[in-house]
N, CA and C of each residue as an Amber inpcrd file, in Angstrom:
protein
   312
 -33.9300000   5.8680000   6.9270000 -35.0940000   6.2270000   7.7080000
 -36.0940000   5.0700000   7.7490000 -36.1910000   4.3150000   6.6650000
 -37.1500000   3.2320000   6.5980000 -36.8130000   2.1190000   7.5850000
 -35.5430000   1.7550000   7.6800000 -35.1320000   0.6460000   8.5330000
 -34.6140000   1.0760000   9.8990000 -34.1240000   2.2940000  10.0040000
 -33.4520000   2.6940000  11.2280000 -34.2000000   3.6860000  12.0920000
 -35.4260000   3.9590000  11.7690000 -36.1590000   4.9370000  12.5670000
 -36.0100000   6.3260000  11.9810000 -36.3150000   7.3260000  12.7790000
 -36.3040000   8.6960000  12.2570000 -34.9160000   9.1360000  11.8370000
 -34.8830000   9.9570000  10.8180000 -33.6150000  10.4940000  10.3320000
 -33.1580000  11.6080000  11.2670000 -31.9200000  12.0180000  11.0970000
 -31.3710000  13.0970000  11.9100000 -32.1400000  14.3750000  11.6000000
 -32.5900000  15.0340000  12.6350000 -33.3100000  16.2870000  12.4640000
 -32.3970000  17.3280000  11.8290000 -32.9910000  18.2440000  11.0960000
 -32.2250000  19.2780000  10.3970000 -31.3420000  20.0700000  11.3590000
 -31.8590000  20.4440000  12.5190000 -31.0750000  21.2370000  13.4850000
 -29.8710000  20.4440000  13.9890000 -30.0660000  19.1490000  14.2460000
 -28.9580000  18.3100000  14.7130000 -27.9110000  18.1620000  13.6130000
 -28.3740000  18.0290000  12.3930000 -27.4570000  17.9140000  11.2580000
 -26.6510000  19.2040000  11.1110000 -27.3170000  20.3340000  11.2080000
 -26.6330000  21.6220000  11.0930000 -25.6100000  21.7960000  12.2180000
 -25.9550000  21.3440000  13.4190000 -25.0320000  21.4480000  14.5520000
 -23.7810000  20.6110000  14.3070000 -23.9570000  19.4000000  13.7540000
 -22.8070000  18.5520000  13.4350000 -21.9460000  19.1880000  12.3520000
 -22.5760000  19.7440000  11.3420000 -21.8220000  20.4000000  10.2740000
 -21.0260000  21.5830000  10.8180000 -21.6080000  22.3330000  11.7320000
 -20.8980000  23.4630000  12.3340000 -19.7040000  22.9850000  13.1520000
 -19.8840000  21.8940000  13.9110000 -18.7740000  21.3400000  14.7020000
 -17.6640000  20.8070000  13.8100000 -18.0400000  20.2690000  12.6460000
 -17.0510000  19.7060000  11.7280000 -16.0870000  20.7800000  11.2200000
 -16.5300000  22.0210000  11.1890000 -15.6590000  23.1100000  10.7420000
 -14.4560000  23.2960000  11.6620000 -14.5510000  22.7920000  12.8920000
 -13.4810000  22.9580000  13.8660000 -12.5380000  21.7610000  13.9420000
 -12.8600000  20.7070000  13.2230000 -11.9510000  19.5510000  13.1430000
 -10.8600000  19.8870000  12.1410000  -9.6580000  19.4340000  12.4160000
  -8.5480000  19.7100000  11.5100000  -7.8210000  18.4180000  11.1690000
  -7.1330000  18.4270000  10.0620000  -6.3020000  17.3000000   9.6580000
  -4.9200000  17.5210000  10.2500000  -4.5060000  16.5850000  11.0880000
  -3.1690000  16.6600000  11.6860000  -2.1070000  16.1620000  10.7150000
  -2.4090000  15.0830000  10.0200000  -1.4670000  14.5430000   9.0380000
  -2.2220000  13.6490000   8.0670000  -1.6250000  13.4550000   6.8840000
  -2.1940000  12.5020000   5.9340000  -1.1150000  12.0450000   4.9660000
  -1.3490000  10.8840000   4.4100000  -0.4900000  10.3790000   3.3430000
  -1.3730000   9.8510000   2.2120000  -2.3980000  10.6160000   1.8930000
  -3.3670000  10.2210000   0.8790000  -2.7900000  10.3800000  -0.5200000
  -3.1670000   9.4650000  -1.3960000  -2.7740000   9.5240000  -2.8010000
  -3.9310000   8.9980000  -3.6460000  -4.1390000   9.6030000  -4.7860000
  -5.1870000   9.1690000  -5.7060000  -4.7180000   7.9110000  -6.4220000
  -5.6300000   6.9440000  -6.5520000  -5.3080000   5.6910000  -7.2370000
  -6.3700000   5.4310000  -8.3000000  -5.9560000   5.2780000  -9.5450000
  -6.8570000   4.9280000 -10.6450000  -6.6650000   3.4610000 -11.0070000
  -7.7650000   2.8100000 -11.3200000  -7.6860000   1.4360000 -11.7930000
  -8.8980000   1.1590000 -12.6710000  -8.8500000   0.0600000 -13.4010000
  -9.9220000  -0.2900000 -14.3280000 -10.2340000  -1.7720000 -14.2060000
 -11.4400000  -2.1100000 -14.5910000 -11.8490000  -3.5070000 -14.6740000
 -12.7640000  -3.6620000 -15.8750000 -12.7760000  -4.8600000 -16.4170000
 -13.6340000  -5.1140000 -17.5740000 -14.9800000  -5.6180000 -17.0910000
 -16.0490000  -5.0340000 -17.5910000 -17.4100000  -5.4590000 -17.2670000
 -17.9040000  -6.3770000 -18.3730000 -18.0990000  -7.6410000 -18.0160000
 -18.6430000  -8.5870000 -18.9830000 -20.0750000  -8.2530000 -19.3560000
 -20.8170000  -7.7270000 -18.4080000 -22.2150000  -7.3720000 -18.6740000
 -22.3110000  -6.1980000 -19.6360000 -21.4700000  -5.1620000 -19.4030000
 -21.5270000  -3.9730000 -20.2520000 -20.5810000  -4.0570000 -21.4490000
 -19.7320000  -5.0920000 -21.4570000 -18.7790000  -5.3090000 -22.5520000
 -17.8720000  -4.0960000 -22.7840000 -17.3880000  -3.5180000 -21.6870000
 -16.4540000  -2.3950000 -21.7920000 -15.6580000  -2.2590000 -20.5040000
 -14.5530000  -1.5210000 -20.6200000 -13.7210000  -1.2540000 -19.4540000
 -14.3570000  -0.1600000 -18.6130000 -14.3390000  -0.3600000 -17.2920000
 -14.8900000   0.6090000 -16.3350000 -13.7250000   1.2420000 -15.5830000
 -13.7120000   2.5530000 -15.5240000 -12.6570000   3.2810000 -14.8260000
 -13.0910000   3.5590000 -13.3880000 -12.1850000   3.3480000 -12.4560000
 -12.4280000   3.6040000 -11.0410000 -11.2830000   4.4500000 -10.4980000
 -11.5300000   5.1170000  -9.4280000 -10.4670000   5.8810000  -8.7910000
 -10.9020000   6.3400000  -7.4190000  -9.9400000   6.6150000  -6.5780000
 -10.2460000   7.0900000  -5.2350000  -8.9810000   7.3000000  -4.4300000
  -9.1650000   7.8050000  -3.2350000  -8.0390000   8.0740000  -2.3510000
  -7.6600000   6.8240000  -1.5670000  -6.3720000   6.5830000  -1.4530000
  -5.8350000   5.5160000  -0.6180000  -4.8540000   6.1410000   0.3560000
  -4.7680000   5.5800000   1.5440000  -3.8190000   6.0620000   2.5320000
  -4.4860000   6.2890000   3.8650000  -3.8940000   7.1610000   4.6510000
  -4.4580000   7.4280000   5.9710000  -4.4930000   8.9220000   6.2290000
  -5.3730000   9.2850000   7.1270000  -5.5180000  10.6840000   7.5290000
  -5.8070000  10.7070000   9.0240000  -5.2020000  11.6350000   9.7240000
  -5.4140000  11.7830000  11.1600000  -6.0930000  13.1210000  11.4090000
  -7.2380000  13.0720000  12.0540000  -7.9930000  14.2760000  12.3890000
  -7.8150000  14.5850000  13.8590000  -7.9480000  15.8550000  14.2070000
  -7.9550000  16.2190000  15.6180000  -8.9890000  17.3040000  15.8460000
  -9.3910000  17.3950000  17.0850000 -10.4320000  18.3290000  17.4780000
 -11.4570000  17.5890000  18.3150000 -12.5790000  18.2280000  18.5430000
 -13.6600000  17.6190000  19.3240000 -14.4590000  16.6960000  18.4060000
 -14.0020000  15.4540000  18.2820000 -14.5590000  14.5220000  17.3070000
 -15.5540000  13.5210000  17.8880000 -15.7180000  13.5220000  19.1810000
 -16.5810000  12.5220000  19.8250000 -17.9960000  12.4640000  19.2290000
 -18.6360000  13.6080000  18.9030000 -19.9880000  13.5210000  18.3280000
 -20.0370000  12.8050000  16.9810000 -18.9020000  12.7170000  16.3020000
 -18.8680000  12.0970000  14.9840000 -18.5760000  10.6020000  15.0210000
 -18.0830000  10.1120000  16.1470000 -17.6670000   8.7100000  16.2160000
 -18.7790000   7.7210000  15.8800000 -20.0270000   7.9070000  16.3490000
 -21.0700000   6.9430000  15.9490000 -21.2920000   6.9220000  14.4360000
 -21.2550000   8.0830000  13.8030000 -21.4580000   8.1600000  12.3570000
 -20.2710000   7.5620000  11.6090000 -19.0740000   7.8310000  12.0790000
 -17.8840000   7.2530000  11.4530000 -17.8730000   5.7380000  11.6120000
 -18.2750000   5.2630000  12.7910000 -18.3340000   3.8110000  13.0290000
 -19.3600000   3.1670000  12.1040000 -20.4830000   3.8180000  11.8960000
 -21.5000000   3.2920000  10.9870000 -20.9560000   3.1950000   9.5670000
 -20.2670000   4.2310000   9.1260000 -19.6710000   4.2120000   7.7900000
 -18.6020000   3.1590000   7.6410000 -17.9130000   2.8620000   8.7480000
 -16.8860000   1.8160000   8.7190000 -17.5150000   0.4650000   8.3810000
 -18.7140000   0.2140000   8.8650000 -19.4050000  -1.0520000   8.6060000
 -20.1410000  -1.0420000   7.2670000 -20.7390000   0.0880000   6.9170000
 -21.5570000   0.1470000   5.7070000 -20.7660000   0.4410000   4.4440000
 -19.6230000   1.0810000   4.6000000 -18.8520000   1.6470000   3.4930000
 -19.6910000   2.7880000   2.9200000 -19.0480000   3.7090000   2.2570000
 -19.7630000   4.8930000   1.7900000 -19.3620000   5.2210000   0.3620000
 -20.2140000   5.9300000  -0.3290000 -19.9020000   6.3770000  -1.6780000
 -20.2900000   5.3720000  -2.7340000 -19.8510000   5.6630000  -3.9530000
 -20.1820000   4.8220000  -5.0890000 -19.2720000   3.6070000  -5.1850000
 -19.7390000   2.6180000  -5.8950000 -18.9730000   1.3940000  -6.2120000
 -18.5800000   0.5880000  -4.9710000 -19.4070000   0.6350000  -3.9360000
 -19.0860000  -0.1180000  -2.7260000 -19.1270000  -1.6270000  -2.9650000
 -19.8650000  -2.0670000  -3.9580000 -19.9010000  -3.5040000  -4.2500000
 -18.5550000  -4.0100000  -4.7600000 -17.6750000  -3.0940000  -5.1560000
 -16.3310000  -3.4650000  -5.5900000 -15.3070000  -3.2500000  -4.4790000
 -15.7840000  -2.9730000  -3.2780000 -14.8760000  -2.7890000  -2.1520000
 -14.4420000  -1.3560000  -1.9300000 -14.9660000  -0.4410000  -2.7260000
 -14.5850000   0.9570000  -2.5630000 -15.3990000   1.5990000  -1.4320000
 -14.8860000   2.6680000  -0.8730000 -15.5650000   3.3480000   0.2180000
 -15.2310000   2.7580000   1.5770000 -14.3540000   1.7880000   1.6100000
 -13.9810000   1.1260000   2.8680000 -12.9810000   1.9830000   3.6360000
 -13.2080000   2.0860000   4.9310000 -12.2160000   2.7160000   5.8020000
 -12.2480000   2.0730000   7.1690000 -11.2030000   2.2970000   7.9200000
 -11.0600000   1.7530000   9.2660000 -10.7410000   2.8970000  10.2050000
 -11.3370000   2.8850000  11.3840000 -11.0760000   3.9180000  12.3860000
 -10.1620000   3.3370000  13.4480000  -9.0840000   4.0380000  13.7130000
  -8.1810000   3.6800000  14.7960000  -8.1430000   4.8580000  15.7500000
  -8.3140000   4.5950000  17.0260000  -8.2420000   5.6710000  18.0040000
  -6.8310000   5.7710000  18.5400000  -6.3400000   6.9730000  18.6490000
  -5.0100000   7.2450000  19.1790000  -5.0540000   7.0120000  20.6880000
  -4.6400000   5.8390000  21.1060000  -4.7180000   5.4560000  22.5170000
  -3.7570000   6.2450000  23.3950000  -2.7380000   6.8560000  22.7940000
  -1.7730000   7.6330000  23.5720000  -2.2750000   9.0250000  23.9030000
  -3.4480000   9.3600000  23.4070000  -3.9680000  10.7090000  23.5980000
  -5.2500000  10.6670000  24.4040000  -5.4150000  11.6150000  25.2980000
  -6.6560000  11.6980000  26.0640000  -7.7980000  12.1480000  25.1640000
  -7.4730000  12.6790000  23.9690000  -8.5080000  13.1590000  23.0500000
  -9.0120000  12.0700000  22.1180000  -8.3800000  10.9050000  22.1030000
  -8.7900000   9.7970000  21.2330000  -9.0360000  10.2690000  19.8050000
  -8.0030000  10.7140000  19.1500000  -8.1210000  11.2070000  17.7810000
  -8.3750000  10.0290000  16.8380000  -9.4430000  10.0820000  16.0400000
  -9.6730000   9.0360000  15.0470000  -8.6280000   9.1140000  13.9430000
  -8.1750000   7.9620000  13.5170000  -7.2570000   7.8580000  12.3910000
  -7.9480000   6.9600000  11.3750000  -8.3110000   7.5010000  10.2300000
  -9.0350000   6.7240000   9.2280000  -8.0590000   6.1750000   8.2120000
  -8.1950000   4.8820000   7.8850000  -7.3720000   4.2350000   6.8680000
  -8.2880000   3.7220000   5.7830000  -7.9340000   3.9830000   4.5490000
  -8.7290000   3.4410000   3.4450000  -7.9840000   2.3090000   2.7830000
């Protein structure tokens, strides 16, 4: 809100959340991946984990594309400084519905 102007109004947010209930997962090959790294600053091993793979959504997703595109550039979630939270959006060009396909 500080850098980007006004935040999403509560009603608009609620409308997006309601629309999200109608999106479905067409396919996925997600798997949990755990890994660790040693922190020299904290002098201990740090545990990390997250989903890797791809997921294909379908439904009326057009209202979400600007938000998904923003997350693609910003990354989302914790530990983004270590490269976590990264995803890529691919649009299904063979479909008139342009289904987003997210890859992590």
